[in-house]
CSV table of C-alpha atoms and ligand atoms in Angstrom, one decimal:
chain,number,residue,atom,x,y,z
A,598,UNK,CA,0.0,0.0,0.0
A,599,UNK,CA,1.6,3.5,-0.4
A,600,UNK,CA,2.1,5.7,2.0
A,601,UNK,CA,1.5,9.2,2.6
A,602,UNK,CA,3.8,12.1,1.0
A,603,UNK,CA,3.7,14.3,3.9
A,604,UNK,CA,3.1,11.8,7.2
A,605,UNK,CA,3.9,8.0,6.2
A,606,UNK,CA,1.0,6.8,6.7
A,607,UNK,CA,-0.6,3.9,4.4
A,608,UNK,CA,-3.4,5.6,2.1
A,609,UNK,CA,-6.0,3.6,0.2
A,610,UNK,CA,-7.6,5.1,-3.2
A,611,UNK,CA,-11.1,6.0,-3.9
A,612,UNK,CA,-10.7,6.3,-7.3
A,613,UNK,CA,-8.2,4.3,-9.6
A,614,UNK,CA,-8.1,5.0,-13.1
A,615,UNK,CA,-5.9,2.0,-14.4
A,616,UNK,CA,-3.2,2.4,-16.5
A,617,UNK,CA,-3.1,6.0,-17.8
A,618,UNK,CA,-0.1,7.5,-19.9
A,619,UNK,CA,1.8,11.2,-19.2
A,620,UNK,CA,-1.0,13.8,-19.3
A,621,UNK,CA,1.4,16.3,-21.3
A,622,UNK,CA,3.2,13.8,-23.0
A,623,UNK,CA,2.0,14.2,-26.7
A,624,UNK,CA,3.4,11.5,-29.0
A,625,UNK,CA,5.3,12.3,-31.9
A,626,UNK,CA,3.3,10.2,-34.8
A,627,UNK,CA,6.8,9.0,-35.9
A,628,UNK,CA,7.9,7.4,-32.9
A,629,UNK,CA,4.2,6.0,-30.9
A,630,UNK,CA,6.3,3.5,-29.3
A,631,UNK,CA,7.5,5.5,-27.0
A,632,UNK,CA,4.7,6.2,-24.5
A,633,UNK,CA,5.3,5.5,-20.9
A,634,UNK,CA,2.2,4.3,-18.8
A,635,UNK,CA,1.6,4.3,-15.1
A,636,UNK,CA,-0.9,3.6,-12.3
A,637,UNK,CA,-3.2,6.6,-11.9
A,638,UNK,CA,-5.1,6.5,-8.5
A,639,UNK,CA,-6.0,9.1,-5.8
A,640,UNK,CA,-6.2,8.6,-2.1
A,641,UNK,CA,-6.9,10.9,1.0
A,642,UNK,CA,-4.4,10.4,3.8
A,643,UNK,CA,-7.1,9.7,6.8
A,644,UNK,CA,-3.9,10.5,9.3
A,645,UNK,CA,-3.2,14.3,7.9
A,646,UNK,CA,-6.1,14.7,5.6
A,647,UNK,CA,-4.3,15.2,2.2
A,648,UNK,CA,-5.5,14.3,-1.0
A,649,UNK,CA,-2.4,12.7,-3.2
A,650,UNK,CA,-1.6,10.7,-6.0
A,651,UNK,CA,-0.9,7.0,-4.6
A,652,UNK,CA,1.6,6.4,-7.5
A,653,UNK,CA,4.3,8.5,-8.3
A,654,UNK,CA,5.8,9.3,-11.6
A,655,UNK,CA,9.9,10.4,-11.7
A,656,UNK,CA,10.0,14.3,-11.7
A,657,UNK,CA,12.4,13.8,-15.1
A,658,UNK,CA,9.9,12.5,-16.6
A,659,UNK,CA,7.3,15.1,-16.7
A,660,UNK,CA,9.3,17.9,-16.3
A,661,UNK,CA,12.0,18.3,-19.2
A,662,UNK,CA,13.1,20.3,-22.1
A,663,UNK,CA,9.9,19.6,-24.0
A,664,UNK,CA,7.6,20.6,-22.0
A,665,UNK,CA,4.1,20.9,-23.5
A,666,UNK,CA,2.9,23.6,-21.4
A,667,UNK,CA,3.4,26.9,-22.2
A,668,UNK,CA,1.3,29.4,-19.1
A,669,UNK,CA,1.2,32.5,-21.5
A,670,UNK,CA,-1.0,30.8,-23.9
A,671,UNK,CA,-4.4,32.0,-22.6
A,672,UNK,CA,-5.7,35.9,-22.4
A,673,UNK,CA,-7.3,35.4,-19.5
A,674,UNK,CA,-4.5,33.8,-17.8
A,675,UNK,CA,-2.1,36.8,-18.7
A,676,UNK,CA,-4.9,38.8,-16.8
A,677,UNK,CA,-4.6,36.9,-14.0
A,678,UNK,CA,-0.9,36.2,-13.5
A,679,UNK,CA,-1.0,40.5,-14.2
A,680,UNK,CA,-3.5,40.9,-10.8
A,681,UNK,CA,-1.3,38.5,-9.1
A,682,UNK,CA,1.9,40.2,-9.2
A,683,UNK,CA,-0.1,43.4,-8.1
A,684,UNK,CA,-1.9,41.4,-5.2
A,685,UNK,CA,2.0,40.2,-4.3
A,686,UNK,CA,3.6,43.7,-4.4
A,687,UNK,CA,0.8,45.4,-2.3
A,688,UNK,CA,1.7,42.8,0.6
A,689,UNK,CA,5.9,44.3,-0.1
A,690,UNK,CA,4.2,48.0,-0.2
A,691,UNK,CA,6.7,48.4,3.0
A,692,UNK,CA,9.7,46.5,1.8
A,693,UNK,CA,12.3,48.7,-0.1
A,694,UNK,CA,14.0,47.1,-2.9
A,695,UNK,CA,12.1,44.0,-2.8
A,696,UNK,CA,13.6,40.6,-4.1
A,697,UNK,CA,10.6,38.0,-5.7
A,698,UNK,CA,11.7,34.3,-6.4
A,699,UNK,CA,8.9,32.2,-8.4
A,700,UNK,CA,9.5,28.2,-8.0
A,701,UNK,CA,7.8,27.1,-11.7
A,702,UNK,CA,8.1,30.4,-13.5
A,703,UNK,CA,7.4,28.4,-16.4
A,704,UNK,CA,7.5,31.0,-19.5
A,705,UNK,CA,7.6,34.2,-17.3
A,706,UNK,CA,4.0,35.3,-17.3
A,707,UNK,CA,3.9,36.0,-13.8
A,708,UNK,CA,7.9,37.6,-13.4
A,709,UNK,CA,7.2,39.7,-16.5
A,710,UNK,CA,5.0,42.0,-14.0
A,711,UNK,CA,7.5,41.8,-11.2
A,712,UNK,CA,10.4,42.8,-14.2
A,713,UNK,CA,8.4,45.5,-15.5
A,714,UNK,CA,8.0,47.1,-11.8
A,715,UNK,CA,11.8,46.8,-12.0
A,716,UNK,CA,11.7,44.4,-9.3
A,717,UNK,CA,14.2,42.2,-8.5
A,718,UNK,CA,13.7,38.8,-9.6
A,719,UNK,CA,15.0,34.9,-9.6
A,720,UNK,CA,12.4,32.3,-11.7
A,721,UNK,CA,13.4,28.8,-11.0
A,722,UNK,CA,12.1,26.2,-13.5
A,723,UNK,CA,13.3,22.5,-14.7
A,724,UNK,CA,11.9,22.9,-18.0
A,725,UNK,CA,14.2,23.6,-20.5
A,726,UNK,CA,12.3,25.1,-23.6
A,727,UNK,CA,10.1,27.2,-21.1
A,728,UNK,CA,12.6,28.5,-19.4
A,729,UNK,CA,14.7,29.7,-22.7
A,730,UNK,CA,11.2,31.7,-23.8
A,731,UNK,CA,11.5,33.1,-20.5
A,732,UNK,CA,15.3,34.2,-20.5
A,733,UNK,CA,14.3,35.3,-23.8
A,734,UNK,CA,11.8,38.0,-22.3
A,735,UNK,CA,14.6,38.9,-20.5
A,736,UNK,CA,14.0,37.3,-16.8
A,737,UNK,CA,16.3,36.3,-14.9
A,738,UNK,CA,15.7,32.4,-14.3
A,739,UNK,CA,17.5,29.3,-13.4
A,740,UNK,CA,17.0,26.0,-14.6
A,741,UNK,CA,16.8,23.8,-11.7
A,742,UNK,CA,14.1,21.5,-9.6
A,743,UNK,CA,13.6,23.7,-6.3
A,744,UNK,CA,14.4,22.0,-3.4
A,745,UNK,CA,15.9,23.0,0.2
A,746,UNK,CA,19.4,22.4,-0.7
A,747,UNK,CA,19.0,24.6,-4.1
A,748,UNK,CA,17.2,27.3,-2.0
A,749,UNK,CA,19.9,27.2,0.6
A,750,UNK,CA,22.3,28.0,-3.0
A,751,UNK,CA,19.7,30.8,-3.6
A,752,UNK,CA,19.7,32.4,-0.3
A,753,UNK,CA,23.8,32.4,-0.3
A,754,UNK,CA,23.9,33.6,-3.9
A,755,UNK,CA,21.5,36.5,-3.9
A,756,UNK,CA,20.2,36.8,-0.3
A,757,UNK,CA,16.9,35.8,1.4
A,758,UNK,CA,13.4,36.4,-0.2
A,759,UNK,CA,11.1,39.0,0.2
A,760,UNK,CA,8.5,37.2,-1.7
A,761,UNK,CA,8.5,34.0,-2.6
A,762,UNK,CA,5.5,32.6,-5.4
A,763,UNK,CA,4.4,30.2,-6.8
A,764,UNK,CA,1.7,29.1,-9.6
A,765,UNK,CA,0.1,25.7,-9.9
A,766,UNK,CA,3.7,24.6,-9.2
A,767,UNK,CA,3.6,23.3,-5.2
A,768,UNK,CA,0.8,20.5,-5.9
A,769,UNK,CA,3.2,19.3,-8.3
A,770,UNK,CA,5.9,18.3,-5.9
A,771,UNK,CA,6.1,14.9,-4.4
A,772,UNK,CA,8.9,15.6,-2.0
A,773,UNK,CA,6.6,18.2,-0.6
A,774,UNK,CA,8.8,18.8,2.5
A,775,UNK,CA,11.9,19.6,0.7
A,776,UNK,CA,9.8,22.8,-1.0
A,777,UNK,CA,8.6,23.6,2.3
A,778,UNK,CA,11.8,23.5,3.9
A,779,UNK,CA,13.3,25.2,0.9
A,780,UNK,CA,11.1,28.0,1.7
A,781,UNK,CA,11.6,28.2,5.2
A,782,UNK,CA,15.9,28.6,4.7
A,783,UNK,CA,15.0,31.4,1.4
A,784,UNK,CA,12.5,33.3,3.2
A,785,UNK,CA,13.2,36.5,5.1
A,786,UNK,CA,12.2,37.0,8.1
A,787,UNK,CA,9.4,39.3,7.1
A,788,UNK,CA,8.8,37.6,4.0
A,789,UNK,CA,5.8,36.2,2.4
A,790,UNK,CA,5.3,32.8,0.4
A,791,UNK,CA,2.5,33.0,-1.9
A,792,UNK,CA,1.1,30.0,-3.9
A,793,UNK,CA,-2.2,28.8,-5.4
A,794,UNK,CA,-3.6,25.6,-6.8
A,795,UNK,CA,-6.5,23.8,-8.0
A,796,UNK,CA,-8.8,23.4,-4.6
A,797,UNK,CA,-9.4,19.8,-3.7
A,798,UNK,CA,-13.5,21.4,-2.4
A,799,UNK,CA,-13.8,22.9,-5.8
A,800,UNK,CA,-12.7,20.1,-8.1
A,801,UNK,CA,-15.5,17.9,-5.9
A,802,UNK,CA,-17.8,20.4,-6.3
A,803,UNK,CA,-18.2,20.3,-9.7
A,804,UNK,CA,-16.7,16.8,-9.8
A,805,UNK,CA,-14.0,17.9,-11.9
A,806,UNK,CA,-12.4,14.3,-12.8
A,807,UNK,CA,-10.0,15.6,-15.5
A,808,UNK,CA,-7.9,17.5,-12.6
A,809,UNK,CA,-6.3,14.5,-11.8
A,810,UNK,CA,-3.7,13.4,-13.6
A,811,UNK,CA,0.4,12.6,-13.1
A,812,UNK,CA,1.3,16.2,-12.3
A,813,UNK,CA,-1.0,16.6,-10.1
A,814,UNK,CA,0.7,15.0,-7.1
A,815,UNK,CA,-1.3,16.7,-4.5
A,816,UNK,CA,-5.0,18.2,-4.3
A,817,UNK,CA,-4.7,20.6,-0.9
A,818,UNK,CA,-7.4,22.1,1.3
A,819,UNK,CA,-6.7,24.9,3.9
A,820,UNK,CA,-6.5,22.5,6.5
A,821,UNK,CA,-3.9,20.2,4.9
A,822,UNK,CA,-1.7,23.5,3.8
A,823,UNK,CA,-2.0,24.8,6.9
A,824,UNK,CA,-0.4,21.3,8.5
A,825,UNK,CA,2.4,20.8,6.6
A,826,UNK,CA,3.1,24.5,6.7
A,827,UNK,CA,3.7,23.7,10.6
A,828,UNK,CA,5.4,21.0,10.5
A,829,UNK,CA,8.3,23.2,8.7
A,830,UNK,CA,7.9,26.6,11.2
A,831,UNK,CA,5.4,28.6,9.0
A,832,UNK,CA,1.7,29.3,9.3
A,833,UNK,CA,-0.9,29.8,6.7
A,834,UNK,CA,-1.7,33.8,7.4
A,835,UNK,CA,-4.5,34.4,4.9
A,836,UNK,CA,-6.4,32.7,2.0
A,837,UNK,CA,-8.2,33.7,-1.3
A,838,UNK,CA,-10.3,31.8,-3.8
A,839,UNK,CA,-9.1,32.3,-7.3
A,840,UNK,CA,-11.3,31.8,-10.5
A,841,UNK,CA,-8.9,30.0,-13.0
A,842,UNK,CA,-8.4,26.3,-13.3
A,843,UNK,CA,-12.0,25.9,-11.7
A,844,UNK,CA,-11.4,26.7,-9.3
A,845,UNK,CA,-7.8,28.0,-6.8
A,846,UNK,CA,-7.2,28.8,-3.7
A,847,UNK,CA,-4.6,31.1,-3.2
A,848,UNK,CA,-2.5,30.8,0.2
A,849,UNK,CA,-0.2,33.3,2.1
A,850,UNK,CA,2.7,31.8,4.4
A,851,UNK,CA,5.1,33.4,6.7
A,852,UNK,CA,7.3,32.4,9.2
A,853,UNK,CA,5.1,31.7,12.7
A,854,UNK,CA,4.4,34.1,14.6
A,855,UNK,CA,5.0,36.5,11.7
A,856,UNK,CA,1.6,37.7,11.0
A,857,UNK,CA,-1.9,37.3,13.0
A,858,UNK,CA,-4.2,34.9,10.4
A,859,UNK,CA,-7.0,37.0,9.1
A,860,UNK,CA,-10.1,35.5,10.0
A,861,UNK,CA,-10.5,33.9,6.0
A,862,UNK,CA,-8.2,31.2,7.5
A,863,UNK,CA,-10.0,29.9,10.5
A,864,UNK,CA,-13.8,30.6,8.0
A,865,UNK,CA,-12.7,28.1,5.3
A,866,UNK,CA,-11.2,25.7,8.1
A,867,UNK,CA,-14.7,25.8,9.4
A,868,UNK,CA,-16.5,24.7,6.2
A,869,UNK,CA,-13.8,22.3,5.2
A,870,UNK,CA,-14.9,20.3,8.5
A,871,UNK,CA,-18.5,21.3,7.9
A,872,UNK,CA,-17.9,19.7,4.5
A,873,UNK,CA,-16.3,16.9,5.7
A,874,UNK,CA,-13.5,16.8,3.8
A,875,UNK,CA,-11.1,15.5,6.0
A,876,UNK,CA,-13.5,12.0,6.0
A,877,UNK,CA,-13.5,9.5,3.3
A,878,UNK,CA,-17.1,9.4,2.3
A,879,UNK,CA,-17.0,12.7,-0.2
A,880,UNK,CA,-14.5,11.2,-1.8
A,881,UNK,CA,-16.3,8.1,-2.3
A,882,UNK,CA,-19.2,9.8,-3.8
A,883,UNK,CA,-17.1,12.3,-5.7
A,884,UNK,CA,-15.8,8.7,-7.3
A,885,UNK,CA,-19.4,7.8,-8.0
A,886,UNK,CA,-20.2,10.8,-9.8
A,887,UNK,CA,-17.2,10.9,-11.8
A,888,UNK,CA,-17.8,7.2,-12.8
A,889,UNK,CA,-21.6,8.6,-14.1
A,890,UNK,CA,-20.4,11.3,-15.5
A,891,UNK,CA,-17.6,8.9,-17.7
A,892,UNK,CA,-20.4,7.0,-18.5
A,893,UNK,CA,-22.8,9.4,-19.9
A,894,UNK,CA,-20.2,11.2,-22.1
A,895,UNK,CA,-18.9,8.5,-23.6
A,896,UNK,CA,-22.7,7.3,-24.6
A,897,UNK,CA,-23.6,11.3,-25.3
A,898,UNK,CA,-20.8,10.6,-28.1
A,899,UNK,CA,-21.0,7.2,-29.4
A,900,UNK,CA,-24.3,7.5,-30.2
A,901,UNK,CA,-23.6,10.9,-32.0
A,902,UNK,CA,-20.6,9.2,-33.8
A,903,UNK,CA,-23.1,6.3,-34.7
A,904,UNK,CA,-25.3,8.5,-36.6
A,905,UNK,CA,-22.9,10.1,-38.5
A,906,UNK,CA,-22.4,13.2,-36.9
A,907,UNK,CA,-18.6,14.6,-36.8
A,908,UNK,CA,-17.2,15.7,-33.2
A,909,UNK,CA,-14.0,17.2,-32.1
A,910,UNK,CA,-12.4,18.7,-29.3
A,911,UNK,CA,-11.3,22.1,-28.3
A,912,UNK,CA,-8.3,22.3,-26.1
A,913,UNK,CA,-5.4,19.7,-25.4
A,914,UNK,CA,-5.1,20.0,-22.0
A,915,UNK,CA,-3.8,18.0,-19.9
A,916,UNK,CA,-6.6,17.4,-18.2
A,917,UNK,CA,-8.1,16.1,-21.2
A,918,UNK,CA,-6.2,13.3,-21.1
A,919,UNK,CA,-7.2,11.6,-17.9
A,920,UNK,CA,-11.4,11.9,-19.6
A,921,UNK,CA,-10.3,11.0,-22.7
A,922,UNK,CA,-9.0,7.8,-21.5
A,923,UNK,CA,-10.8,7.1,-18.6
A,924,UNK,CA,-13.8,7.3,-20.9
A,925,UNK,CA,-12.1,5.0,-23.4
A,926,UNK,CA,-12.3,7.5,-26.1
A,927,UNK,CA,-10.0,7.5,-29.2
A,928,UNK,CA,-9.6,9.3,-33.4
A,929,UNK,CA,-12.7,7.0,-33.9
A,930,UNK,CA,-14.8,9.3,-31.8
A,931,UNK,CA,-12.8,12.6,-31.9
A,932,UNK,CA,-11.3,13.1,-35.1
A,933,UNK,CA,-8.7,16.3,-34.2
A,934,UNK,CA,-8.3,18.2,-30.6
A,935,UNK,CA,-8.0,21.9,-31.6
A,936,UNK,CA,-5.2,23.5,-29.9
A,937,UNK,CA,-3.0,26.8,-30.0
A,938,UNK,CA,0.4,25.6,-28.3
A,939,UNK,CA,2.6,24.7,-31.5
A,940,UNK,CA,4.6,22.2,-29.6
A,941,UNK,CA,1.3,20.1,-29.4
A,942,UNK,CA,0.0,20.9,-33.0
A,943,UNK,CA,1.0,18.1,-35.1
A,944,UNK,CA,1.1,15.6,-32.2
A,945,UNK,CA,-1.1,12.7,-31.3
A,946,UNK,CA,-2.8,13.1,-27.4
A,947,UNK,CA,-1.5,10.9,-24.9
A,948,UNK,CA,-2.6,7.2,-24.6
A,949,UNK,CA,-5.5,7.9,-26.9
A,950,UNK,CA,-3.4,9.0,-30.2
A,951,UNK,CA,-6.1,12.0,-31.4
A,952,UNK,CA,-4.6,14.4,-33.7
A,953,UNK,CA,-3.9,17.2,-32.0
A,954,UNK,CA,-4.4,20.8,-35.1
A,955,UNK,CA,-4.3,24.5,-34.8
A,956,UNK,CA,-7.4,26.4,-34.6
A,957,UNK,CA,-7.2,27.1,-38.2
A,958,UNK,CA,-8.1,23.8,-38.9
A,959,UNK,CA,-10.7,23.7,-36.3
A,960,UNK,CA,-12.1,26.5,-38.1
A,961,UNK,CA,-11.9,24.8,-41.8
A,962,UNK,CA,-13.2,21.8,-41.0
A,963,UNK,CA,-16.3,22.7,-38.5
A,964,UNK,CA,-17.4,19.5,-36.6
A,965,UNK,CA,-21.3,19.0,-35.6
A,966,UNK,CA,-20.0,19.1,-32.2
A,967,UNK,CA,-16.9,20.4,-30.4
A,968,UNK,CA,-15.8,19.0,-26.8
A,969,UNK,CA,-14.8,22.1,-25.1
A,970,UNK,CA,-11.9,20.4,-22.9
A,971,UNK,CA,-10.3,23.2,-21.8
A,972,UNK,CA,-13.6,24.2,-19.7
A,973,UNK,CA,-11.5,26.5,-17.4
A,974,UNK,CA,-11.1,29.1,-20.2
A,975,UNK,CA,-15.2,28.3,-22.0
A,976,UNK,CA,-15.8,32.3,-22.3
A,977,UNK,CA,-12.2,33.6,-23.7
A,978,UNK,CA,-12.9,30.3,-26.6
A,979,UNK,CA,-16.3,30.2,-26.9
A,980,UNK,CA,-16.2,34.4,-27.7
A,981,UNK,CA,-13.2,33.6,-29.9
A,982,UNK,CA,-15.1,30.9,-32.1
A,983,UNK,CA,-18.4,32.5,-31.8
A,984,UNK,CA,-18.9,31.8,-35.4
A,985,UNK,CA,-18.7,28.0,-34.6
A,986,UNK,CA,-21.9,28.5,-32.6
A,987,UNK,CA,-23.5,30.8,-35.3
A,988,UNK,CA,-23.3,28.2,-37.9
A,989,UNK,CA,-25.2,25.4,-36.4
A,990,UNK,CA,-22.1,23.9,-34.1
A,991,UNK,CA,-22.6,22.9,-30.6
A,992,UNK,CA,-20.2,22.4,-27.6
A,993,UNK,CA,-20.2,19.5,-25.4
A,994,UNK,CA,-19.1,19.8,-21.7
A,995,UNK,CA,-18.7,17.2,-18.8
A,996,UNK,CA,-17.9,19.9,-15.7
A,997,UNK,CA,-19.6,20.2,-13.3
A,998,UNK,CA,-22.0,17.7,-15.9
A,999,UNK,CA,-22.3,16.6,-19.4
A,1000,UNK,CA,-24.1,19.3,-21.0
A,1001,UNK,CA,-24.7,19.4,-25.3
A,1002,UNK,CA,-25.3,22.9,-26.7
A,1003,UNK,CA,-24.5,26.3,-25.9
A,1004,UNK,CA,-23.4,25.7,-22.2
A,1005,UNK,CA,-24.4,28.5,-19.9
A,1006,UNK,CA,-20.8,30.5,-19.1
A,1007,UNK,CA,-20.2,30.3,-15.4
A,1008,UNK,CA,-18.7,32.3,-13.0
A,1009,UNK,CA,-15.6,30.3,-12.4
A,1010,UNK,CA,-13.9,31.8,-15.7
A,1011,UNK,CA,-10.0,32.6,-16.3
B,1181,LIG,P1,-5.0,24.7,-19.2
B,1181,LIG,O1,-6.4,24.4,-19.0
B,1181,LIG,O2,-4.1,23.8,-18.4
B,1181,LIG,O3,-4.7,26.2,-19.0
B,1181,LIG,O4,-4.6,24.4,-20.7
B,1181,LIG,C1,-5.3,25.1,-21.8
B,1181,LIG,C2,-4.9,24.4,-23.1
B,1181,LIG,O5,-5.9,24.9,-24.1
B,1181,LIG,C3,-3.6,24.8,-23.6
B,1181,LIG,O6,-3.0,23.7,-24.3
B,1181,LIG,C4,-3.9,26.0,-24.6
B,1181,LIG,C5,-5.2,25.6,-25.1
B,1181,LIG,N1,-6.0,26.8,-25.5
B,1181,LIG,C6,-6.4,26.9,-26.8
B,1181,LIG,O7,-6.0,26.1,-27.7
B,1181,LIG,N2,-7.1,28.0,-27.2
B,1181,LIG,C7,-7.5,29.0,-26.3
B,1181,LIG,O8,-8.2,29.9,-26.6
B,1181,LIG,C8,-7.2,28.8,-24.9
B,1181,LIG,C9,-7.6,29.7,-23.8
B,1181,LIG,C10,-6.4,27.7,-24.5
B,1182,LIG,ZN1,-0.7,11.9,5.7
């Protein structure tokens, strides 16, 4: 049985996929050979209440000089990484010459902000190819895993943080106490850590499946942040929902005793344990539903496919990966994915093998229906391929349920 990332204790799934490949790992048509599969299966720690991955994939696998995603791809992401930075530097409004390091600056979409202030600035990525389109704007980055021994580096080499921040980067790291530990030697005394990920109440919620997936090592509440925040001498000082991803919660950290918690904290411990989601049976029925909701997409589009109507999808996301093949879906029910990242364009999705084409082709070749897979960003696509809609196409969604035509646009939009 595995055991827990952050306390060693055994954990048991409630939901096991089977075997599932790399979510970002698009296949090169030339070489399909090459695919590397794994165990995919969640579990909830019943001795510290976190929600993890009970198989690990290595780091160097996922995170290399090809990686697929690119952050800066979106609008409405750049909007949001741009109110980030400004939410960060009002919380340094005292600190003169302030120094920001990002762990997972990906491209730079978040630095760019800090660099424009003139702020002083260290991204630290593994990614190769992000990392060089970061340099290339001009950022100052490094190309390493963090870790406390590369932070200890960091602190000795430029000094201690001010700021340190993070996006969608922390639930990705299986040795979870070496980034917390990391933080705890880089961070000022006075400093702030800053991070936000995908909110394990929200993806129940709305029984978003497709968040799970090989990256996604770790699914935190408040209450499990908070915990392993103390077992390495910080506290959890303030929390704020975010709308991207469907669904963040952004955390503040400093070093205890730093700051009094504002009252969000102790509120949204208080509905976590109202919710029970320290307790295995949400989980259990969030594994239900998601097994429903499989079923009912995969029959919304076989039978569609059966009649002789033409479906795509919109969006290669990673998470697309985890329904696509959990719902046994292949090219012989979604003829292209329609994607903007040119490192994907030409590919074939993981495990499944659908083409992945540009938007142009989306566009030349109109299916009757269109499964919007990236759901976190339905307004910024559906505005951009209004005309889609115009002309008789409709768009198929599976979050929070499967839904055919014109789905209404929510309020949990990036
Ligand atoms: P994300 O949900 O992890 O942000 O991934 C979004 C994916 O969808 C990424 O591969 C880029 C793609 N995408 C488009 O192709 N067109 C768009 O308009 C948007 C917003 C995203
Ligand atoms: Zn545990």
């Amino acid at each position: 049985m595995p055991s827990c990332l952050v306390c060693e204790r055994p954990i048991e799934p409630f939901l096991s996929f089977g075997q599932m490949p790399l979510a970002d790992a698009f296949v090169d048509p030339a070489r399909p050979a090459d695919e590397f599969f794994f165990d995919l299966a969640i579990g909830l720690c019943e001795g510290c209440g976190t929600v993890q991955l009970c198989e690990r994939v290595p780091d160097a696998y996922m995170f290399h000089d090809a990686y697929a995603y690119y952050s800066s791809t979106s609008v409405g992401m750049r909007r949001h990484f741009t109110a980030y930075a400004a939410d960060v530097r009002r919380r340094l409004h005292a600190v003169r010459a302030p120094f920001v390091v990002e762990i997972g600056c990906n491209d730079g979409i978040l630095l760019e902000s800090f660099a424009a202030a003139g702020i002083r600035h260290l991204g630290i990525d593994p990614a190769g190819n992000v990392v060089a389109e970061a340099v290339r704007k001009g950022l100052h980055v490094q190309q390493a895993f963090f870790s406390a021994r590369m932070a200890a580096n960091v602190a000795s080499a430029h000094g201690r943080a001010d700021a340190i921040v993070a996006a969608n980067v922390i639930c990705h790291v299986a040795d979870i106490h070496s980034v917390f530990d990391g933080v705890q030697r880089l961070l000022g005394p006075a400093g702030i850590f800053v991070f936000e990920d995908p909110y394990i109440g929200a993806i129940l919620d709305s029984t978003a499946v497709d968040q799970i997936y090989d990256e996604h090592v770790f699914y935190f509440s408040v209450s499990a942040v908070r915990r392993i925040a103390e077992m390495h001498g910080l506290e959890l000082v303030d929390v704020a929902p975010q709308a991207v991803h469907g669904g963040e919660l952004r955390y503040y950290l400093r070093h205890r005793g730093a700051q009094t918690p504002s009252a969000a904290v102790a509120d949204w411990i208080e509905r976590e344990q109202a919710t029970g989601l320290a307790g295995p049976r949400a989980y259990r029925q969030f594994a239900d539903r998601a097994g429903r909701i499989r079923d009912e997409l995969r029959a919304t589009i076989v039978r569609r496919v059966a009649s002789g109507q033409r479906i795509a999808g919109y969006g290669a996301t990673a998470k697309s990966s985890t329904i696509i093949n959990y719902a046994g879906l292949g090219p012989g029910e979604i003829e292209f994915i329609a994607d903007v990242t040119p490192t994907k364009q030409g590919k074939l999705t993981p495990g499944a093998h659908i083409p992945v084409r540009p938007p142009e082709h989306f566009r030349s070749h109109y299916p009757d229906y269109a499964v919007l897979f990236a759901w976190n960003h339905e307004r910024e696509i559906r505005e951009k391929e209004a005309a889609f809609e115009t002309q008789g196409g409709r768009w198929i969604t599976y979050v929070p349920a499967v839904t055919v035509g014109p789905p209404a646009c929510s309020a949990s939009q990036a």
